[in-house]
PDB file of C-alpha atoms in Angstrom:
ATOM      1  CA  UNK A   1       0.000   0.000   0.000  1.00 42.00           C
ATOM      2  CA  UNK A   2       1.304   3.397  -0.890  1.00 42.00           C
ATOM      3  CA  UNK A   3       2.020   5.822   1.947  1.00 42.00           C
ATOM      4  CA  UNK A   4       2.125   8.789  -0.376  1.00 41.00           C
ATOM      5  CA  UNK A   5      -0.390  11.523   0.427  1.00 40.00           C
ATOM      6  CA  UNK A   6      -1.121  12.434  -3.196  1.00 35.00           C
ATOM      7  CA  UNK A   7      -4.853  12.506  -3.779  1.00 36.00           C
ATOM      8  CA  UNK A   8      -6.607  10.864  -6.703  1.00 40.00           C
ATOM      9  CA  UNK A   9      -9.177  12.753  -8.746  1.00 39.00           C
ATOM     10  CA  UNK A  10     -12.008  11.482  -6.594  1.00 43.00           C
ATOM     11  CA  UNK A  11     -10.087  12.287  -3.428  1.00 43.00           C
ATOM     12  CA  UNK A  12      -9.772  15.938  -4.454  1.00 40.00           C
ATOM     13  CA  UNK A  13     -13.426  16.177  -5.345  1.00 41.00           C
ATOM     14  CA  UNK A  14     -14.357  14.456  -2.089  1.00 40.00           C
ATOM     15  CA  UNK A  15     -12.595  17.159  -0.061  1.00 38.00           C
ATOM     16  CA  UNK A  16     -13.283  20.188  -2.271  1.00 41.00           C
ATOM     17  CA  UNK A  17     -17.057  19.641  -2.384  1.00 40.00           C
ATOM     18  CA  UNK A  18     -17.235  20.973   1.172  1.00 38.00           C
ATOM     19  CA  UNK A  19     -17.303  24.765   1.420  1.00 35.00           C
ATOM     20  CA  UNK A  20     -15.902  24.529   4.906  1.00 42.00           C
ATOM     21  CA  UNK A  21     -13.431  21.726   4.256  1.00 42.00           C
ATOM     22  CA  UNK A  22     -11.527  21.708   7.493  1.00 44.00           C
ATOM     23  CA  UNK A  23     -14.644  21.909   9.665  1.00 46.00           C
ATOM     24  CA  UNK A  24     -16.306  19.211   7.535  1.00 41.00           C
ATOM     25  CA  UNK A  25     -13.335  16.872   7.900  1.00 44.00           C
ATOM     26  CA  UNK A  26     -13.156  17.402  11.625  1.00 46.00           C
ATOM     27  CA  UNK A  27     -16.853  16.546  11.940  1.00 48.00           C
ATOM     28  CA  UNK A  28     -16.222  13.405   9.878  1.00 46.00           C
ATOM     29  CA  UNK A  29     -13.310  12.440  12.119  1.00 46.00           C
ATOM     30  CA  UNK A  30     -15.343  12.927  15.298  1.00 45.00           C
ATOM     31  CA  UNK A  31     -18.389  11.310  13.723  1.00 49.00           C
ATOM     32  CA  UNK A  32     -18.577   8.601  11.105  1.00 52.00           C
ATOM     33  CA  UNK A  33     -14.932   7.851  10.299  1.00 53.00           C
ATOM     34  CA  UNK A  34     -13.729   7.864  13.879  1.00 51.00           C
ATOM     35  CA  UNK A  35     -16.698   5.933  15.193  1.00 55.00           C
ATOM     36  CA  UNK A  36     -16.434   3.383  12.425  1.00 52.00           C
ATOM     37  CA  UNK A  37     -12.689   2.814  12.743  1.00 57.00           C
ATOM     38  CA  UNK A  38     -13.035   2.447  16.502  1.00 54.00           C
ATOM     39  CA  UNK A  39     -15.755  -0.137  15.899  1.00 56.00           C
ATOM     40  CA  UNK A  40     -13.330  -1.985  13.625  1.00 54.00           C
ATOM     41  CA  UNK A  41     -10.698  -1.925  16.373  1.00 53.00           C
ATOM     42  CA  UNK A  42     -13.115  -3.207  19.013  1.00 53.00           C
ATOM     43  CA  UNK A  43     -14.552  -5.891  16.741  1.00 51.00           C
ATOM     44  CA  UNK A  44     -11.109  -7.246  15.929  1.00 49.00           C
ATOM     45  CA  UNK A  45     -10.134  -7.372  19.590  1.00 48.00           C
ATOM     46  CA  UNK A  46     -13.345  -9.236  20.471  1.00 46.00           C
ATOM     47  CA  UNK A  47     -12.280 -11.967  18.057  1.00 46.00           C
ATOM     48  CA  UNK A  48      -9.129 -12.517  20.087  1.00 45.00           C
ATOM     49  CA  UNK A  49      -8.168 -13.259  23.632  1.00 40.00           C
ATOM     50  CA  UNK A  50      -7.469 -10.426  26.020  1.00 37.00           C
ATOM     51  CA  UNK A  51      -3.746 -11.106  25.900  1.00 38.00           C
ATOM     52  CA  UNK A  52      -1.370  -9.391  23.484  1.00 44.00           C
ATOM     53  CA  UNK A  53      -1.590 -10.947  20.048  1.00 43.00           C
ATOM     54  CA  UNK A  54       1.416 -12.669  18.605  1.00 48.00           C
ATOM     55  CA  UNK A  55       1.169 -10.860  15.253  1.00 50.00           C
ATOM     56  CA  UNK A  56       1.554 -13.999  13.175  1.00 87.00           C
ATOM     57  CA  UNK A  57       1.042 -12.263   9.825  1.00 96.00           C
ATOM     58  CA  UNK A  58       4.349 -10.450  10.275  1.00 96.00           C
ATOM     59  CA  UNK A  59       6.429 -13.327   8.982  1.00 96.00           C
ATOM     60  CA  UNK A  60       9.976 -12.769   7.815  1.00 97.00           C
ATOM     61  CA  UNK A  61       8.840 -12.665   4.178  1.00 97.00           C
ATOM     62  CA  UNK A  62       6.079 -10.209   5.087  1.00 97.00           C
ATOM     63  CA  UNK A  63       8.578  -7.994   6.897  1.00 97.00           C
ATOM     64  CA  UNK A  64      10.789  -8.057   3.824  1.00 98.00           C
ATOM     65  CA  UNK A  65       7.883  -7.087   1.547  1.00 98.00           C
ATOM     66  CA  UNK A  66       6.873  -4.072   3.644  1.00 98.00           C
ATOM     67  CA  UNK A  67      10.361  -2.836   4.528  1.00 98.00           C
ATOM     68  CA  UNK A  68      11.484  -3.248   0.934  1.00 97.00           C
ATOM     69  CA  UNK A  69       8.586  -1.035  -0.155  1.00 97.00           C
ATOM     70  CA  UNK A  70       9.277   1.517   2.567  1.00 97.00           C
ATOM     71  CA  UNK A  71      12.972   1.699   1.683  1.00 97.00           C
ATOM     72  CA  UNK A  72      12.816   1.581  -2.099  1.00 96.00           C
ATOM     73  CA  UNK A  73       9.561   3.444  -2.746  1.00 94.00           C
ATOM     74  CA  UNK A  74       8.888   5.442   0.403  1.00 94.00           C
ATOM     75  CA  UNK A  75      11.818   7.164   2.072  1.00 95.00           C
ATOM     76  CA  UNK A  76      13.464   7.953  -1.264  1.00 91.00           C
ATOM     77  CA  UNK A  77      10.710  10.539  -1.780  1.00 92.00           C
ATOM     78  CA  UNK A  78      10.159  13.886  -0.097  1.00 89.00           C
ATOM     79  CA  UNK A  79       7.795  12.806   2.680  1.00 93.00           C
ATOM     80  CA  UNK A  80       5.390  14.843   4.748  1.00 95.00           C
ATOM     81  CA  UNK A  81       5.129  14.323   8.511  1.00 96.00           C
ATOM     82  CA  UNK A  82       2.219  11.881   8.216  1.00 96.00           C
ATOM     83  CA  UNK A  83       4.007   9.690   5.678  1.00 96.00           C
ATOM     84  CA  UNK A  84       7.086   9.592   7.888  1.00 97.00           C
ATOM     85  CA  UNK A  85       5.162   8.724  11.045  1.00 97.00           C
ATOM     86  CA  UNK A  86       3.272   5.854   9.401  1.00 97.00           C
ATOM     87  CA  UNK A  87       6.316   4.384   7.668  1.00 97.00           C
ATOM     88  CA  UNK A  88       8.146   4.473  11.006  1.00 97.00           C
ATOM     89  CA  UNK A  89       5.140   2.976  12.794  1.00 97.00           C
ATOM     90  CA  UNK A  90       4.760   0.155  10.274  1.00 97.00           C
ATOM     91  CA  UNK A  91       8.471  -0.627  10.354  1.00 97.00           C
ATOM     92  CA  UNK A  92       8.548  -0.850  14.142  1.00 97.00           C
ATOM     93  CA  UNK A  93       5.187  -2.554  14.636  1.00 95.00           C
ATOM     94  CA  UNK A  94       6.215  -5.563  12.553  1.00 96.00           C
ATOM     95  CA  UNK A  95       9.178  -6.313  14.810  1.00 94.00           C
ATOM     96  CA  UNK A  96       7.718  -5.004  18.081  1.00 91.00           C
ATOM     97  CA  UNK A  97       3.947  -5.656  18.257  1.00 85.00           C
ATOM     98  CA  UNK A  98       3.759  -4.470  21.878  1.00 88.00           C
ATOM     99  CA  UNK A  99       3.974  -0.852  20.671  1.00 90.00           C
ATOM    100  CA  UNK A 100       1.282   1.526  21.857  1.00 92.00           C
ATOM    101  CA  UNK A 101      -0.776   2.854  18.968  1.00 93.00           C
ATOM    102  CA  UNK A 102       0.715   6.335  19.279  1.00 94.00           C
ATOM    103  CA  UNK A 103       4.311   5.319  20.026  1.00 94.00           C
ATOM    104  CA  UNK A 104       5.639   6.752  16.756  1.00 95.00           C
ATOM    105  CA  UNK A 105       2.758   9.068  15.845  1.00 95.00           C
ATOM    106  CA  UNK A 106       3.439  11.234  18.931  1.00 94.00           C
ATOM    107  CA  UNK A 107       7.231  10.905  18.808  1.00 93.00           C
ATOM    108  CA  UNK A 108       8.868  12.831  15.927  1.00 94.00           C
ATOM    109  CA  UNK A 109      12.412  12.220  17.202  1.00 93.00           C
ATOM    110  CA  UNK A 110      12.138   8.427  17.067  1.00 94.00           C
ATOM    111  CA  UNK A 111      10.209   8.668  13.802  1.00 96.00           C
ATOM    112  CA  UNK A 112      13.065  10.641  12.270  1.00 96.00           C
ATOM    113  CA  UNK A 113      15.626   8.131  13.516  1.00 96.00           C
ATOM    114  CA  UNK A 114      13.710   5.216  11.960  1.00 97.00           C
ATOM    115  CA  UNK A 115      13.342   7.055   8.646  1.00 97.00           C
ATOM    116  CA  UNK A 116      17.072   7.832   8.593  1.00 97.00           C
ATOM    117  CA  UNK A 117      17.861   4.182   9.325  1.00 97.00           C
ATOM    118  CA  UNK A 118      15.697   3.009   6.431  1.00 97.00           C
ATOM    119  CA  UNK A 119      17.470   5.448   4.159  1.00 96.00           C
ATOM    120  CA  UNK A 120      21.072   5.122   5.225  1.00 96.00           C
ATOM    121  CA  UNK A 121      21.644   2.252   7.670  1.00 97.00           C
ATOM    122  CA  UNK A 122      19.759  -0.748   6.311  1.00 97.00           C
ATOM    123  CA  UNK A 123      21.600  -2.535   3.496  1.00 97.00           C
ATOM    124  CA  UNK A 124      20.257  -2.800  -0.070  1.00 96.00           C
ATOM    125  CA  UNK A 125      17.405  -5.245  -0.553  1.00 97.00           C
ATOM    126  CA  UNK A 126      19.190  -7.431  -3.098  1.00 96.00           C
ATOM    127  CA  UNK A 127      20.072  -9.983  -0.406  1.00 97.00           C
ATOM    128  CA  UNK A 128      16.715 -10.529   1.325  1.00 97.00           C
ATOM    129  CA  UNK A 129      17.919 -12.563   4.311  1.00 97.00           C
ATOM    130  CA  UNK A 130      20.751 -10.174   5.078  1.00 98.00           C
ATOM    131  CA  UNK A 131      18.350  -7.251   4.727  1.00 98.00           C
ATOM    132  CA  UNK A 132      15.720  -8.663   7.115  1.00 97.00           C
ATOM    133  CA  UNK A 133      18.231  -9.831   9.712  1.00 98.00           C
ATOM    134  CA  UNK A 134      19.901  -6.423   9.622  1.00 97.00           C
ATOM    135  CA  UNK A 135      16.504  -4.751   9.956  1.00 97.00           C
ATOM    136  CA  UNK A 136      15.737  -6.731  13.117  1.00 97.00           C
ATOM    137  CA  UNK A 137      19.033  -5.673  14.650  1.00 97.00           C
ATOM    138  CA  UNK A 138      18.691  -1.996  13.718  1.00 97.00           C
ATOM    139  CA  UNK A 139      15.006  -1.586  14.536  1.00 97.00           C
ATOM    140  CA  UNK A 140      15.264  -3.415  17.859  1.00 94.00           C
ATOM    141  CA  UNK A 141      17.673  -0.685  18.937  1.00 94.00           C
ATOM    142  CA  UNK A 142      15.604   2.225  17.589  1.00 95.00           C
ATOM    143  CA  UNK A 143      11.968   1.338  18.102  1.00 94.00           C
ATOM    144  CA  UNK A 144      10.390   2.297  21.443  1.00 90.00           C
ATOM    145  CA  UNK A 145       9.517  -0.448  23.873  1.00 79.00           C
ATOM    146  CA  UNK A 146       6.352   1.200  25.186  1.00 69.00           C
ATOM    147  CA  UNK A 147       4.175   4.286  24.861  1.00 67.00           C
ATOM    148  CA  UNK A 148       6.018   7.554  24.385  1.00 66.00           C
ATOM    149  CA  UNK A 149       6.464   9.170  27.800  1.00 66.00           C
ATOM    150  CA  UNK A 150       6.670  12.781  26.646  1.00 65.00           C
ATOM    151  CA  UNK A 151       4.300  13.031  23.710  1.00 73.00           C
ATOM    152  CA  UNK A 152       4.794  16.100  21.554  1.00 80.00           C
ATOM    153  CA  UNK A 153       1.499  17.996  21.597  1.00 85.00           C
ATOM    154  CA  UNK A 154       2.218  19.399  18.152  1.00 91.00           C
ATOM    155  CA  UNK A 155       2.451  15.861  16.789  1.00 94.00           C
ATOM    156  CA  UNK A 156      -1.139  14.853  17.451  1.00 93.00           C
ATOM    157  CA  UNK A 157      -4.289  15.063  15.384  1.00 92.00           C
ATOM    158  CA  UNK A 158      -5.105  18.405  16.990  1.00 90.00           C
ATOM    159  CA  UNK A 159      -1.586  19.798  16.772  1.00 91.00           C
ATOM    160  CA  UNK A 160      -0.071  21.822  13.961  1.00 91.00           C
ATOM    161  CA  UNK A 161       2.487  19.306  12.707  1.00 94.00           C
ATOM    162  CA  UNK A 162      -0.089  17.116  10.949  1.00 95.00           C
ATOM    163  CA  UNK A 163      -2.016  19.025   8.301  1.00 94.00           C
ATOM    164  CA  UNK A 164      -5.738  18.229   8.344  1.00 94.00           C
ATOM    165  CA  UNK A 165      -6.003  18.170   4.537  1.00 95.00           C
ATOM    166  CA  UNK A 166      -3.115  15.727   4.284  1.00 95.00           C
ATOM    167  CA  UNK A 167      -4.717  13.527   6.945  1.00 96.00           C
ATOM    168  CA  UNK A 168      -7.935  13.547   4.922  1.00 95.00           C
ATOM    169  CA  UNK A 169      -6.070  12.562   1.769  1.00 95.00           C
ATOM    170  CA  UNK A 170      -4.177   9.817   3.566  1.00 96.00           C
ATOM    171  CA  UNK A 171      -7.384   8.337   4.988  1.00 96.00           C
ATOM    172  CA  UNK A 172      -8.897   8.366   1.493  1.00 96.00           C
ATOM    173  CA  UNK A 173      -5.876   6.622  -0.011  1.00 96.00           C
ATOM    174  CA  UNK A 174      -5.754   3.925   2.667  1.00 97.00           C
ATOM    175  CA  UNK A 175      -9.453   3.221   2.339  1.00 96.00           C
ATOM    176  CA  UNK A 176      -9.068   2.989  -1.434  1.00 97.00           C
ATOM    177  CA  UNK A 177      -6.123   0.605  -1.072  1.00 97.00           C
ATOM    178  CA  UNK A 178      -8.172  -1.693   1.149  1.00 98.00           C
ATOM    179  CA  UNK A 179     -11.527  -1.464  -0.620  1.00 97.00           C
ATOM    180  CA  UNK A 180     -11.493  -0.054  -4.153  1.00 97.00           C
ATOM    181  CA  UNK A 181     -12.186  -2.637  -6.904  1.00 96.00           C
ATOM    182  CA  UNK A 182     -10.058  -3.063  -9.992  1.00 96.00           C
ATOM    183  CA  UNK A 183     -12.499  -1.012 -12.075  1.00 96.00           C
ATOM    184  CA  UNK A 184     -12.122   2.067  -9.860  1.00 96.00           C
ATOM    185  CA  UNK A 185     -10.811   4.858 -12.139  1.00 96.00           C
ATOM    186  CA  UNK A 186      -8.419   6.120  -9.472  1.00 95.00           C
ATOM    187  CA  UNK A 187      -6.149   3.147 -10.173  1.00 96.00           C
ATOM    188  CA  UNK A 188      -5.523   4.596 -13.636  1.00 95.00           C
ATOM    189  CA  UNK A 189      -5.063   1.117 -15.054  1.00 93.00           C
ATOM    190  CA  UNK A 190      -2.554  -0.034 -12.397  1.00 95.00           C
ATOM    191  CA  UNK A 191      -4.425  -2.066  -9.780  1.00 97.00           C
ATOM    192  CA  UNK A 192      -2.286  -2.008  -6.630  1.00 96.00           C
ATOM    193  CA  UNK A 193      -4.478  -2.908  -3.631  1.00 97.00           C
ATOM    194  CA  UNK A 194      -3.508  -3.691  -0.062  1.00 97.00           C
ATOM    195  CA  UNK A 195      -4.598  -7.324  -0.018  1.00 97.00           C
ATOM    196  CA  UNK A 196      -1.745  -9.209   1.635  1.00 97.00           C
ATOM    197  CA  UNK A 197      -2.319  -9.810   5.377  1.00 97.00           C
ATOM    198  CA  UNK A 198       0.563  -7.632   6.548  1.00 97.00           C
ATOM    199  CA  UNK A 199      -0.589  -4.842   4.230  1.00 98.00           C
ATOM    200  CA  UNK A 200      -4.137  -5.010   5.569  1.00 98.00           C
ATOM    201  CA  UNK A 201      -3.054  -5.081   9.215  1.00 97.00           C
ATOM    202  CA  UNK A 202      -0.774  -2.064   8.899  1.00 97.00           C
ATOM    203  CA  UNK A 203      -3.058  -0.025   6.644  1.00 97.00           C
ATOM    204  CA  UNK A 204      -6.114  -0.502   8.859  1.00 97.00           C
ATOM    205  CA  UNK A 205      -3.877   0.360  11.797  1.00 96.00           C
ATOM    206  CA  UNK A 206      -2.822   3.636  10.174  1.00 97.00           C
ATOM    207  CA  UNK A 207      -6.492   4.576   9.781  1.00 97.00           C
ATOM    208  CA  UNK A 208      -7.187   3.740  13.426  1.00 96.00           C
ATOM    209  CA  UNK A 209      -4.232   5.793  14.647  1.00 96.00           C
ATOM    210  CA  UNK A 210      -5.575   8.968  13.058  1.00 96.00           C
ATOM    211  CA  UNK A 211      -9.238   8.287  13.832  1.00 95.00           C
ATOM    212  CA  UNK A 212      -8.663   7.385  17.473  1.00 95.00           C
ATOM    213  CA  UNK A 213      -6.213  10.221  18.080  1.00 95.00           C
ATOM    214  CA  UNK A 214      -8.596  12.784  16.597  1.00 94.00           C
ATOM    215  CA  UNK A 215     -11.253  11.446  18.968  1.00 93.00           C
ATOM    216  CA  UNK A 216      -8.785  11.600  21.885  1.00 91.00           C
ATOM    217  CA  UNK A 217      -9.171   7.875  22.535  1.00 92.00           C
ATOM    218  CA  UNK A 218      -6.625   5.387  23.780  1.00 91.00           C
ATOM    219  CA  UNK A 219      -5.173   2.915  21.284  1.00 92.00           C
ATOM    220  CA  UNK A 220      -3.366   0.173  23.234  1.00 91.00           C
ATOM    221  CA  UNK A 221      -0.898  -2.189  21.675  1.00 91.00           C
ATOM    222  CA  UNK A 222      -3.266  -5.148  21.911  1.00 91.00           C
ATOM    223  CA  UNK A 223      -5.784  -3.472  19.624  1.00 90.00           C
ATOM    224  CA  UNK A 224      -3.397  -3.076  16.698  1.00 93.00           C
ATOM    225  CA  UNK A 225      -1.598  -6.349  17.399  1.00 92.00           C
ATOM    226  CA  UNK A 226      -5.010  -7.991  17.186  1.00 92.00           C
ATOM    227  CA  UNK A 227      -5.327  -6.919  13.561  1.00 94.00           C
ATOM    228  CA  UNK A 228      -2.285  -9.064  12.766  1.00 95.00           C
ATOM    229  CA  UNK A 229      -3.140 -12.186  14.747  1.00 93.00           C
ATOM    230  CA  UNK A 230      -3.673 -14.337  11.661  1.00 95.00           C
ATOM    231  CA  UNK A 231      -4.807 -14.036   8.016  1.00 95.00           C
ATOM    232  CA  UNK A 232      -8.388 -14.827   8.969  1.00 95.00           C
ATOM    233  CA  UNK A 233      -8.489 -11.884  11.358  1.00 94.00           C
ATOM    234  CA  UNK A 234      -7.000  -9.496   8.813  1.00 96.00           C
ATOM    235  CA  UNK A 235      -9.678 -10.603   6.342  1.00 96.00           C
ATOM    236  CA  UNK A 236     -12.372  -9.749   8.905  1.00 95.00           C
ATOM    237  CA  UNK A 237     -10.761  -6.371   9.573  1.00 95.00           C
ATOM    238  CA  UNK A 238     -10.694  -5.591   5.869  1.00 96.00           C
ATOM    239  CA  UNK A 239     -14.376  -6.472   5.483  1.00 95.00           C
ATOM    240  CA  UNK A 240     -15.252  -4.256   8.436  1.00 94.00           C
ATOM    241  CA  UNK A 241     -13.343  -1.336   6.965  1.00 94.00           C
ATOM    242  CA  UNK A 242     -14.912  -1.799   3.535  1.00 94.00           C
TER     243      UNK A 242
END
């Protein structure tokens, strides 16, 4: 799934149709989108035990697929703050599922360190085993072990670091990646959905991070780890989102 914030034609129209775009989006976040994504989170957790999920969909090959995409197609671009936070979150969550939902989203310093590591520290992806083993070593040192203790107020849904229009575009793109059929014109002839279990788990998680934060709700590690418990659970999560 692409983490770029570029809107498709329908995404632009979707936002621009509102005369008061920012107020409209904020109402959507506090209303339908937030409520719905929180329902998805709760429904997925109900399917599981109350203990922290083992995140079985994050296999070594799945980690390679996502990190390869983040390194080769993500951090090589000029990224906005939302792109950076979600790439860092996805990179860390695959190797450390006990992460609080906001561990990277509220922590720009660690986010920046993870992005720099993807760019400059991790080896090229031509040797997959070496790449994944190196990623485990590097990310285990960088990724936080728990919730961020001193969250940066600016780096929240209601802060100034995350632009509301970019958040709206990101939510649109993630929903399209999970739900849009092949015939959707926004694909422009290149169907590239988020259908693999690790893609679904992370993408739905990105949507929940924004929706729950904008609603000032907690997002514990178990909720997002639950999305990745097994392929059957990720399939349920995707159906709930769509």
